[in-house]
Tab-separated table of C-alpha atoms in Angstrom:
chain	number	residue	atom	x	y	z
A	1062	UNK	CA	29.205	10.248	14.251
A	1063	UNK	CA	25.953	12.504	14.151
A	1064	UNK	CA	22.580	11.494	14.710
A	1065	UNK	CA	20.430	13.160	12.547
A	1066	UNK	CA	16.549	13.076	13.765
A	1067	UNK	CA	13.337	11.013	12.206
A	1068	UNK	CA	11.590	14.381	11.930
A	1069	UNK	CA	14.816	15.764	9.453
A	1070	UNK	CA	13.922	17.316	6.693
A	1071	UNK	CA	16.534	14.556	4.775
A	1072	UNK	CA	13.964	11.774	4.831
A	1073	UNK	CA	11.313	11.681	2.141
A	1074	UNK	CA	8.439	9.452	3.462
A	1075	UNK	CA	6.152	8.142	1.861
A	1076	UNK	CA	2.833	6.793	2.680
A	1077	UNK	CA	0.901	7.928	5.977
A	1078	UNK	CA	2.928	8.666	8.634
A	1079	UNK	CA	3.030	10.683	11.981
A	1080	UNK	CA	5.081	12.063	14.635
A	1081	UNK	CA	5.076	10.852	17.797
A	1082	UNK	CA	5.008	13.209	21.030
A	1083	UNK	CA	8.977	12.169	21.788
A	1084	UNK	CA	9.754	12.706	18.215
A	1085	UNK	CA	9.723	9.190	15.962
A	1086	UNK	CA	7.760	8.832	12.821
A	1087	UNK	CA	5.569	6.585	12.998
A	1088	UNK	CA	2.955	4.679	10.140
A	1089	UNK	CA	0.522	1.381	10.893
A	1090	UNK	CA	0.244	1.179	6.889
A	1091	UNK	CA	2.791	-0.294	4.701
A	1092	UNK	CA	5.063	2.403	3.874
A	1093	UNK	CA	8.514	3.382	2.911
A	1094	UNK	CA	11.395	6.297	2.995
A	1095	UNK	CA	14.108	7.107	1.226
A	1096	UNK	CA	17.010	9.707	1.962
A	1097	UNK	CA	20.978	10.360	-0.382
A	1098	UNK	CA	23.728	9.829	1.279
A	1099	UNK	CA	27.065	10.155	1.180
A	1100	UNK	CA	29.478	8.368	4.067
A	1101	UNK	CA	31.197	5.253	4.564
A	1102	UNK	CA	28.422	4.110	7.333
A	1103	UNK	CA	25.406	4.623	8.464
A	1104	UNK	CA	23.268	3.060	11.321
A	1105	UNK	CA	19.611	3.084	11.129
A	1106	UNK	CA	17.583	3.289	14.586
A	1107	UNK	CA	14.256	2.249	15.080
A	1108	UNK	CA	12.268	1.635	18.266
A	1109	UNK	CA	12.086	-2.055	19.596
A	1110	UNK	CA	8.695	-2.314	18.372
A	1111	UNK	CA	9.160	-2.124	14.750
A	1112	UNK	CA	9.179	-5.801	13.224
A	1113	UNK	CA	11.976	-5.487	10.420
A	1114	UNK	CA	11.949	-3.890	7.354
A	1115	UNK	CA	14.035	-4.304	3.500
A	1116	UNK	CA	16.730	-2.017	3.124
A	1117	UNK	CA	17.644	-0.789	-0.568
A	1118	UNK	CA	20.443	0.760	-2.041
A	1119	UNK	CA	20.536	2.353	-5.509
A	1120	UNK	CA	17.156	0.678	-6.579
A	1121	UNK	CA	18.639	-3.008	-5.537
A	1122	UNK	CA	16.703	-5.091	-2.928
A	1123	UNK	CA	20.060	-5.822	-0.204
A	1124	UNK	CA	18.743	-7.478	2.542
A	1125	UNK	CA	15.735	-7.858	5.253
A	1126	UNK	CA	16.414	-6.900	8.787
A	1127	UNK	CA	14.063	-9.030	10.695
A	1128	UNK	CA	13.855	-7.218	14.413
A	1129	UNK	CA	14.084	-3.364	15.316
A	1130	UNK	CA	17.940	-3.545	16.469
A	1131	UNK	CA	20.137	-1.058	15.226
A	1132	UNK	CA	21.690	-1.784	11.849
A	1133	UNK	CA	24.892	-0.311	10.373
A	1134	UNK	CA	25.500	-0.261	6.689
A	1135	UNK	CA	28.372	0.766	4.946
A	1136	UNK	CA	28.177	1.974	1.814
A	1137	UNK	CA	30.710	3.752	-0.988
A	1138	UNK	CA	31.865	6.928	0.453
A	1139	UNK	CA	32.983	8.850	-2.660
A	1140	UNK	CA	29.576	9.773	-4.555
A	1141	UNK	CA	25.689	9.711	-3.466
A	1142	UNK	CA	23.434	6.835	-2.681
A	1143	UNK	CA	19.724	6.470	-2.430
A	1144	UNK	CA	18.648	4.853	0.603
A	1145	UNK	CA	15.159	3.051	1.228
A	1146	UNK	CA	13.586	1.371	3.449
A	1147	UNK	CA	10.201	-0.002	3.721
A	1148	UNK	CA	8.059	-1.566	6.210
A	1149	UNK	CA	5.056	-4.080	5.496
A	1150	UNK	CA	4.699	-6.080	8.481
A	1151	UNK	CA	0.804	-6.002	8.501
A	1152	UNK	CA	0.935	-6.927	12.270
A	1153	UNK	CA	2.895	-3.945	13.859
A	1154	UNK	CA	3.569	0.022	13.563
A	1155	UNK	CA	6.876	0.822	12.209
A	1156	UNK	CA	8.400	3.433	14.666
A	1157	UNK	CA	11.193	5.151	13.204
A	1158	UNK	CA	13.843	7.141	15.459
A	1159	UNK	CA	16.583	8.498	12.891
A	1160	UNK	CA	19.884	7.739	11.387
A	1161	UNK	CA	23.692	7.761	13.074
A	1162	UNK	CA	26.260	8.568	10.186
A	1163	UNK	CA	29.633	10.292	9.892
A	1164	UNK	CA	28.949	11.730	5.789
A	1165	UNK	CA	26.176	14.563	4.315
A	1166	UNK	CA	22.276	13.036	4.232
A	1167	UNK	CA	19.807	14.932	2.021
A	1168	UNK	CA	16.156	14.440	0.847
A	1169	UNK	CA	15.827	11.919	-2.021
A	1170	UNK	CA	13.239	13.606	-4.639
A	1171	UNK	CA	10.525	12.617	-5.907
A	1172	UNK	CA	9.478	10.702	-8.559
A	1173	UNK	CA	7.521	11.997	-11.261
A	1174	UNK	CA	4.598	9.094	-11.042
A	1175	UNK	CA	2.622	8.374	-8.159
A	1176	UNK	CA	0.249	5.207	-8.117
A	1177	UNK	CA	-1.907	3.888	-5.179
A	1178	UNK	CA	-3.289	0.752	-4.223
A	1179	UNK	CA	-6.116	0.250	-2.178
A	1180	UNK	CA	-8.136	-2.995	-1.407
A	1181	UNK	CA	-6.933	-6.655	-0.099
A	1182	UNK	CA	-4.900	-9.216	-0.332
A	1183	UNK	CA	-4.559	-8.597	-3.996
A	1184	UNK	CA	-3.322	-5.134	-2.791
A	1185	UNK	CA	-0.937	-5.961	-0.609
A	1186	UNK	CA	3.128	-7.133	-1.467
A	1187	UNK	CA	1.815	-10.734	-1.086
A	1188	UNK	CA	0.376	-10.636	-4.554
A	1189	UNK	CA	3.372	-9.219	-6.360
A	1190	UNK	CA	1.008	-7.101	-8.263
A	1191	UNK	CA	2.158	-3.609	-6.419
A	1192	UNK	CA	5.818	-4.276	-6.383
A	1193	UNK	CA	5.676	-5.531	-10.932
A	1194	UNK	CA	3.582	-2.021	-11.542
A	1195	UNK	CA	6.023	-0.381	-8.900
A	1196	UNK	CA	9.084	-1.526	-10.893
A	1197	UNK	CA	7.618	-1.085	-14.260
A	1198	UNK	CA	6.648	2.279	-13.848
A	1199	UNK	CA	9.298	3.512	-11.510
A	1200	UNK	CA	6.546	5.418	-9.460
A	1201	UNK	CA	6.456	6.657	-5.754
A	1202	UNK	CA	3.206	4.802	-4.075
A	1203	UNK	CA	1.026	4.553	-1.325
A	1204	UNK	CA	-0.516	1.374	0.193
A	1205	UNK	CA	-3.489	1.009	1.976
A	1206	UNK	CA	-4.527	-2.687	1.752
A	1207	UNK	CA	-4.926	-5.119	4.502
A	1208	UNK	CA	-5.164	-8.859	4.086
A	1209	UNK	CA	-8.865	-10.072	4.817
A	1210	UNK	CA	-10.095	-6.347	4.734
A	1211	UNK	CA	-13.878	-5.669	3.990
A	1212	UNK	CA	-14.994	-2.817	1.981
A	1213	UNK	CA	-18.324	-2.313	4.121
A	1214	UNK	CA	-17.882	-1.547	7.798
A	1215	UNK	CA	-18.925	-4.824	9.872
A	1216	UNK	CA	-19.574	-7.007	7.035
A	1217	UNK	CA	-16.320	-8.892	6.965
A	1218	UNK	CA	-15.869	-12.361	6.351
A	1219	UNK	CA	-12.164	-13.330	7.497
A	1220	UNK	CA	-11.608	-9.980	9.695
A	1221	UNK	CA	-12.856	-9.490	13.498
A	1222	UNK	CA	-12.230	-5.760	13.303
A	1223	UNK	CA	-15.576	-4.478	12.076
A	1224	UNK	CA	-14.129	-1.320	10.359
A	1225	UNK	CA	-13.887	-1.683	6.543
A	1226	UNK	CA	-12.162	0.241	3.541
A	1227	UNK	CA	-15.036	2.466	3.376
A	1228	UNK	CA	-13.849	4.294	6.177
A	1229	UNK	CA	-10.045	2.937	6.397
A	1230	UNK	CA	-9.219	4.704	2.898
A	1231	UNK	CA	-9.359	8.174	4.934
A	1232	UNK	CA	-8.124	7.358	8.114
A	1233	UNK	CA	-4.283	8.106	9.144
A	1234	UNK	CA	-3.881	4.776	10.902
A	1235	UNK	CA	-4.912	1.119	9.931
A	1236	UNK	CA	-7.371	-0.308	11.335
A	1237	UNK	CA	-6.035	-3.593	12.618
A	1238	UNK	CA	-4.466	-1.652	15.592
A	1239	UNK	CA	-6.056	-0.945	18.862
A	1240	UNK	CA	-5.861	3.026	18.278
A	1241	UNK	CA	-8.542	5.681	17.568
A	1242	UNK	CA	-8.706	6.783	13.900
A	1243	UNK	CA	-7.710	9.484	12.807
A	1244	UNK	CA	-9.686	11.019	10.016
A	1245	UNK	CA	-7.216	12.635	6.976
A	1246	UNK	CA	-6.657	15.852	5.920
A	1247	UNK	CA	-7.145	14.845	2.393
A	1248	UNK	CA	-6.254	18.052	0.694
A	1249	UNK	CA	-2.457	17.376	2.322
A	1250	UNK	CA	-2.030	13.921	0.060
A	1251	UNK	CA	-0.378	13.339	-2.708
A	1252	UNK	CA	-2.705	12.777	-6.027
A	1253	UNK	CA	-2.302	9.849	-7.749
A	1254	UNK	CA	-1.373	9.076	-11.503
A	1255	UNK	CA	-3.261	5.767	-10.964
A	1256	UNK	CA	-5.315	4.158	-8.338
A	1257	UNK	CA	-5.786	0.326	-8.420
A	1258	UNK	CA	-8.974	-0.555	-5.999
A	1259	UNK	CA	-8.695	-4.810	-5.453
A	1260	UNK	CA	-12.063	-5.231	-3.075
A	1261	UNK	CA	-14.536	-7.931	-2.076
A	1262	UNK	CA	-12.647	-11.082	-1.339
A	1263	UNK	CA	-13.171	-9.919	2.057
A	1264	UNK	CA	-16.586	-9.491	2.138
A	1265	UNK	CA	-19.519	-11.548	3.504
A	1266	UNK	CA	-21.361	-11.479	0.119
A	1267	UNK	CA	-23.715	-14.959	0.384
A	1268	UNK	CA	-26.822	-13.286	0.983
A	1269	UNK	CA	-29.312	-10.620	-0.807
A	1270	UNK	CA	-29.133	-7.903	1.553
A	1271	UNK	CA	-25.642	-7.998	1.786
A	1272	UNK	CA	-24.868	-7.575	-1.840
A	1273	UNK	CA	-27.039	-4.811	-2.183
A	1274	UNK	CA	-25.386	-3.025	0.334
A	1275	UNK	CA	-21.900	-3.876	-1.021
A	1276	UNK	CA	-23.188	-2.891	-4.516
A	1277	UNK	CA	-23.976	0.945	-2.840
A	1278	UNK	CA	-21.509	1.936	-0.787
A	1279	UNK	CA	-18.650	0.759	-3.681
A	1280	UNK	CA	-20.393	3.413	-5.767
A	1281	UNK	CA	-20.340	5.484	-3.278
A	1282	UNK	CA	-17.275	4.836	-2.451
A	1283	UNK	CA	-15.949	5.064	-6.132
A	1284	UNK	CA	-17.719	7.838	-6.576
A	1285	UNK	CA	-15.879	9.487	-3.478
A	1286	UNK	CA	-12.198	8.465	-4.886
A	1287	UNK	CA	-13.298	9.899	-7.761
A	1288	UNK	CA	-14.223	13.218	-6.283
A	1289	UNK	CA	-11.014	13.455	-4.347
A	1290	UNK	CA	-8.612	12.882	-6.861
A	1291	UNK	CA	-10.529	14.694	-10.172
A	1292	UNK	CA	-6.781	13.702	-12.504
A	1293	UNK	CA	-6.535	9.793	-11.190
A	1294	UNK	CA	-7.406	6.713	-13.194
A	1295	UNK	CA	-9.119	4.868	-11.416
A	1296	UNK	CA	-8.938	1.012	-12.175
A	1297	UNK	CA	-11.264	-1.082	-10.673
A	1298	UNK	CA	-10.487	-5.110	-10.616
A	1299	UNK	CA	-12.279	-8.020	-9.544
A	1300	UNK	CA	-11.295	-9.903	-6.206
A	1301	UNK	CA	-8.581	-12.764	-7.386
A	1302	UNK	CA	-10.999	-15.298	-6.544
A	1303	UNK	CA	-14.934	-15.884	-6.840
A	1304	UNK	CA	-16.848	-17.271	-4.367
A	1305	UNK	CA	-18.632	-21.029	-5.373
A	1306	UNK	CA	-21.414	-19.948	-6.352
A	1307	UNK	CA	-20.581	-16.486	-8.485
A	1308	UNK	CA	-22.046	-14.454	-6.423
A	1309	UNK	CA	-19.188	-12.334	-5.632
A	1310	UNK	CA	-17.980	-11.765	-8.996
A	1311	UNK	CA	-21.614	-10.926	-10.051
A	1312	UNK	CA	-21.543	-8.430	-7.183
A	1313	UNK	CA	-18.369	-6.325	-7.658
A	1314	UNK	CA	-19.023	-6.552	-11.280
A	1315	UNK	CA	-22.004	-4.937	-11.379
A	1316	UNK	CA	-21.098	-2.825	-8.190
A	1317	UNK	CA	-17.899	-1.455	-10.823
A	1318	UNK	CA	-19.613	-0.939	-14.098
A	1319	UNK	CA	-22.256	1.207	-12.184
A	1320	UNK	CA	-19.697	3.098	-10.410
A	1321	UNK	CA	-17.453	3.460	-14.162
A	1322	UNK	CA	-20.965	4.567	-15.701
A	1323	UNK	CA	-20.983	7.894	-13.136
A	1324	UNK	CA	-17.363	8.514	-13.191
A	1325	UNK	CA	-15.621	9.274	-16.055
A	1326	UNK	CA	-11.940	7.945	-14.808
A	1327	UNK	CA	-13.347	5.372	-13.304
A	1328	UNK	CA	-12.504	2.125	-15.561
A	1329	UNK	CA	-13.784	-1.429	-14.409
A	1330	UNK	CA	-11.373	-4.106	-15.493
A	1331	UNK	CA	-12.769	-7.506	-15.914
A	1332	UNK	CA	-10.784	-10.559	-15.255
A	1333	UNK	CA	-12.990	-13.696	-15.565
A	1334	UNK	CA	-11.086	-15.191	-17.976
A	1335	UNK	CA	-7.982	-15.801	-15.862
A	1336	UNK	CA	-7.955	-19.310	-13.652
A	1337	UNK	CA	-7.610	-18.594	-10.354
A	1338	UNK	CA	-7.591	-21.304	-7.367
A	1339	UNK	CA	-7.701	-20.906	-3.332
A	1340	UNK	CA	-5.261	-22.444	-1.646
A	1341	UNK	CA	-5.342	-25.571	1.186
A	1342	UNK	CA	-6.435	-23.232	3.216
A	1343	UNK	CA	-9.705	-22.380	1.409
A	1344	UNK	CA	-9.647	-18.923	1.862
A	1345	UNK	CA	-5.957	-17.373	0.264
A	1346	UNK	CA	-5.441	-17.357	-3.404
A	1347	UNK	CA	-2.088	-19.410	-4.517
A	1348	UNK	CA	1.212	-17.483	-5.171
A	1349	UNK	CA	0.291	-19.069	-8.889
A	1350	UNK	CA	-2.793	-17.252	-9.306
A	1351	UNK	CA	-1.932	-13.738	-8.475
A	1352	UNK	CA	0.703	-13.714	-10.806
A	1353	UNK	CA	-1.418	-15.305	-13.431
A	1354	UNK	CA	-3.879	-11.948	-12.190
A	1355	UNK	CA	-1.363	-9.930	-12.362
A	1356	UNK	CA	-0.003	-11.111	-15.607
A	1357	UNK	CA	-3.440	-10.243	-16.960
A	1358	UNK	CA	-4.158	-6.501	-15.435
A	1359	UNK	CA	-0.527	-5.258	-16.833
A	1360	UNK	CA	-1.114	-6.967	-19.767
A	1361	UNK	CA	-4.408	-5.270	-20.217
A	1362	UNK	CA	-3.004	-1.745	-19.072
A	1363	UNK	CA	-0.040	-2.230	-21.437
A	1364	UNK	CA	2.105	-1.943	-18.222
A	1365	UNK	CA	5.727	-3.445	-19.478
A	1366	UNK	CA	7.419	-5.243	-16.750
């Protein structure tokens, strides 16, 4: 057996990720790699501090490791298999050592699309809505969502951490953890086919001053996206669910068709129509109503699932 590095030049990652002063990658994002292989094992080694992750073979879902012990898979040793594995934990880093294996690993490539998905809940794998356009369109992505996430810095209604997307979106780690952010070197990313932006279910949006403010800095912010990636499509949605008295629909509406007014590939998606309820918890959208929303936005898009 060999033990082939996290910093190898076989693993493809995805996402944002880092090296670590004793060698791991490292990513506090929901992210994924993928490598080829061909042997009749391999054992994947992370450090104790990575909370599971799903391991894929060939484009099938296998299984869900649920702790950071060493796994060993074994796999058909006469041709090449894609590997993956991707982390979405949304409480803990994924710290990634490297790979023990007694066959030939090389870098997976590519693929041709590339689609990112920015905002919330509605962002995140909770929703289903990444993993159906993910599927559909057999696209490399990037997530950068967070479950009770703001857009505005310190105007969050479910989060304690005061930093919102407005600055998250281009930082290297995720805000949630106790770490200093790191701003990106932008002109190093990937640029997107698409770019989905789910925002303002997070926000505290009950009063004047607040909405206003939300209203700017999503053009702004928009407007920044926009910039960035000149090729994108950028597809702006509505949060899943409005707040009782409309307010936050109004809000990002309005926030969305002024920001799609300045940017040409900026295009705001309106879902009103679709029935949405919270939860018993008052605050998450059911498992019914994102795929209802989601049923909608692919629908819309002409995105075949």
């Amino acid at each position: 057996m060999s033990f082939i590095k996290a910093t190898g030049k076989c693993f493809n990652y995805h996402g944002r990720w880092s090296r670590t002063e004793d060698g791991m990658m490292q990513s506090h994002w929901p992210v994924y790699f993928d490598f080829r292989i061909k042997a009749e094992s391999f054992t994947l080694i992370f450090d104790r501090r990575t909370q599971g992750y799903t391991y894929s073979l060939d484009g099938n879902l296998l299984s869900a490791v649920g702790s950071s012990a060493d796994a060993k898979f074994y796999v058909d040793p006469n041709e090449f298999h894609t590997v993956r594995i991707s982390y979405c934990n949304g409480k803990f880093p994924m710290y990634f050592k490297g790979i023990e294996t007694d066959g030939e690993v090389k870098a997976a490539p590519d693929r041709p699309k590339y689609n990112l998905f920015v905002g919330d809940l509605f962002s995140t794998a909770l929703s289903y809505f990444p993993e159906r356009v993910i599927s559909a369109e057999k696209c490399d992505h990037d997530t950068i969502a967070m479950t009770g996430i703001a857009l505005c810095n310190g105007h969050g209604t479910y989060s304690e951490n005061p930093i919102g997307m407005e600055t998250a979106l281009f930082c290297l780690e995720c805000p949630k953890e106790e770490v200093p952010l790191t701003e990106l070197d932008t002109k190093k990313l990937r640029v997107p086919d698409k770019i989905f932006i789910s925002l303002g279910l997070g926000d505290d949006l009950e009063n004047t001053e607040n909405t206003e403010a939300f209203k700017k800095t999503y053009v702004e912010f928009i407007t920044k996206i926009c910039a960035l990636w000149k090729t994108a499509k950028v597809y702006m949605l509505l949060p899943v669910c409005d707040s009782e008295n409309g307010l936050r629909f109004d809000t990002v509406e309005a926030a969305a068709k002024e920001a799609a007014a300045k940017n040409k590939n900026a295009k705001f998606i309106s879902t009103r129509s679709v029935k949405t309820e919270l939860a018993n918890d008052g605050v998450t959208p059911t498992a019914e109503s994102c795929r209802a929303y989601s049923d909608f936005i692919l629908d819309k898009l002409k995105i075949k699932n």
